[in-house]
GROMACS .gro file of C-alpha atoms in nm:
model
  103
    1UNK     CA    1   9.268 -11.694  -3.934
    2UNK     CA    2   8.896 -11.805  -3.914
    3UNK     CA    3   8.698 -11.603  -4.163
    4UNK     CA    4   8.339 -11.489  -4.038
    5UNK     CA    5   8.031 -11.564  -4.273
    6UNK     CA    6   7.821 -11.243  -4.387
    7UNK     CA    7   7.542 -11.289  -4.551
    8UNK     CA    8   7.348 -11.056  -4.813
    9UNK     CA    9   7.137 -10.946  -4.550
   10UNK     CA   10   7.427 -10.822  -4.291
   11UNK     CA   11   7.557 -10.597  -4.596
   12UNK     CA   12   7.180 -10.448  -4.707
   13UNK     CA   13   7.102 -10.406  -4.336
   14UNK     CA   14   7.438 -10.269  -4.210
   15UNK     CA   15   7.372  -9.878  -4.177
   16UNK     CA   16   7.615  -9.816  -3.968
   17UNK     CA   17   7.885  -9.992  -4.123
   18UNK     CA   18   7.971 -10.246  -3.869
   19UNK     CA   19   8.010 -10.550  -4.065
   20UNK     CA   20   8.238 -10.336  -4.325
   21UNK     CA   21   8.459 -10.228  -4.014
   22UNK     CA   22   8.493 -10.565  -3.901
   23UNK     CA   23   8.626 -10.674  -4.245
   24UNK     CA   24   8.870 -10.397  -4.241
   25UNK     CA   25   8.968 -10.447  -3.909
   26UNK     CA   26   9.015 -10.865  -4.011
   27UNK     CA   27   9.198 -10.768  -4.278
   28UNK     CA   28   9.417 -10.536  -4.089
   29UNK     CA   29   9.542 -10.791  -3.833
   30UNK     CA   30   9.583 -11.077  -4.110
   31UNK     CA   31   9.854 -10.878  -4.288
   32UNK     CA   32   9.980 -10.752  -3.956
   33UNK     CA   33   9.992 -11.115  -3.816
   34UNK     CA   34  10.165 -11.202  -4.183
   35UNK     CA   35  10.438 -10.945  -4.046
   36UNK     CA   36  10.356 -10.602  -4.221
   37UNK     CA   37  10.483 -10.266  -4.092
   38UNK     CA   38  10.142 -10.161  -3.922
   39UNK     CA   39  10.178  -9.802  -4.014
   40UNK     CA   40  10.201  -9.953  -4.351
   41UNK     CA   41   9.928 -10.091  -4.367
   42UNK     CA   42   9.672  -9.806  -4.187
   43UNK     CA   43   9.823  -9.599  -4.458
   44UNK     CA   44   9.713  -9.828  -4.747
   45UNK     CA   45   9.371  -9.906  -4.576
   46UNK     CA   46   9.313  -9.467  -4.575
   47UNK     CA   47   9.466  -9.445  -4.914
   48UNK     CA   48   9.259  -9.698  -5.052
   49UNK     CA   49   8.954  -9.556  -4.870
   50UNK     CA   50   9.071  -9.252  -5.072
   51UNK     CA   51   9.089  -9.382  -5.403
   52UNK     CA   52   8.792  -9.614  -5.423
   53UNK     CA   53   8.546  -9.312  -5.264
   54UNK     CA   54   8.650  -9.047  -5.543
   55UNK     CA   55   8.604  -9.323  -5.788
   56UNK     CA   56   8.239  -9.398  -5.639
   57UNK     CA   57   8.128  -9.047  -5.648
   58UNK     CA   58   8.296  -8.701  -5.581
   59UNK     CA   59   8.048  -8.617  -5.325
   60UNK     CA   60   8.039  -8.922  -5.157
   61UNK     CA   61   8.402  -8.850  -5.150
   62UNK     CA   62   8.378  -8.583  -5.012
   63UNK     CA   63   8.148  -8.635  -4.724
   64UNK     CA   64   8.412  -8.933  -4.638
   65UNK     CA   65   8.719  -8.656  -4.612
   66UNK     CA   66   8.509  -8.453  -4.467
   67UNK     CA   67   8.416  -8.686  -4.218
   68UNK     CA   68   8.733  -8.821  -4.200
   69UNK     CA   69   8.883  -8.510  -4.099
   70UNK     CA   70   8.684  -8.424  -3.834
   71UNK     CA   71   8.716  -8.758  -3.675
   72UNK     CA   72   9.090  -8.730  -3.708
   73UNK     CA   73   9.115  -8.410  -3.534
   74UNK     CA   74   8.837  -8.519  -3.256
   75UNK     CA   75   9.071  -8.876  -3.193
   76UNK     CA   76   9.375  -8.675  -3.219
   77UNK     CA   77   9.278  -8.445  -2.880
   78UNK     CA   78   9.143  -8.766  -2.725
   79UNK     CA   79   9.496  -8.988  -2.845
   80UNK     CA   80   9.715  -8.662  -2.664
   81UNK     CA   81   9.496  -8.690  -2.339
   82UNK     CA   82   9.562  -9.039  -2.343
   83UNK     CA   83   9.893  -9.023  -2.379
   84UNK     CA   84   9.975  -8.716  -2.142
   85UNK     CA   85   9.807  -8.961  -1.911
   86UNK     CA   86  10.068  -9.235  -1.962
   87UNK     CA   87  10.333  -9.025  -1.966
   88UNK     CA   88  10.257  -8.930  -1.645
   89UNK     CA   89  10.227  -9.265  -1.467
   90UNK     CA   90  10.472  -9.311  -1.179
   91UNK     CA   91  10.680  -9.595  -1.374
   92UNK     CA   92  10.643  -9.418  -1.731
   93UNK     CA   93  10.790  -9.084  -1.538
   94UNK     CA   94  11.079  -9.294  -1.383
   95UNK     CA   95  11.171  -9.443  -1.720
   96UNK     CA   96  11.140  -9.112  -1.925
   97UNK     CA   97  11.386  -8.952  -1.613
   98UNK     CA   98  11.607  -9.246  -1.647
   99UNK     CA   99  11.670  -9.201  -1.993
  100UNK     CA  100  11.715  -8.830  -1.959
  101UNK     CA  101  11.397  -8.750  -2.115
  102UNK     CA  102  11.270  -8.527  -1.839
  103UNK     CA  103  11.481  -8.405  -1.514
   0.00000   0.00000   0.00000
């Protein structure tokens, strides 16, 4: 995998947190590509997101669950949509009939 070069200046200058999300998001697909369970590893990535915020600061923890749930539940609505979509795609509603998931 071809690591990216940040420099001091992308961290100090990253408000939004895009070059930490593209580090997590490296990181996630190397130890996917190295063959990890992907719902393995989203779980360690939120559990260490977890640990390491509560051991920066309690509020700062606390504005990341409480940020973090609110995200959750707004993706969660959007994920169904999407889904509900897909589920109702001419060859996804064939399969699901064909395998006697719907009549």
């Amino acid at each position: 995998m071809t690591k990216q070069s940040i420099t001091f200046e992308d961290i100090i200058t990253d408000r939004d947190g895009n070059a930490s999300k593209a580090q997590f998001v490296a990181l996630a697909r190397e130890l996917i590509g190295d063959g990890r369970r992907p719902d393995r590893v989203f779980r360690a990535m939120l559990s260490a997101a977890y640990e390491t915020s509560i051991e920066h600061c309690e509020i700062e923890h606390y504005r990341f669950v409480v940020s973090a749930a609110a995200d959750t539940a707004d993706w969660k609505k959007q994920l169904e949509k999407i889904i509900d979509d897909e589920l109702n795609e001419p060859q996804n509603k064939a399969f699901l009939k064909e395998i006697g998931l719907v009549d």
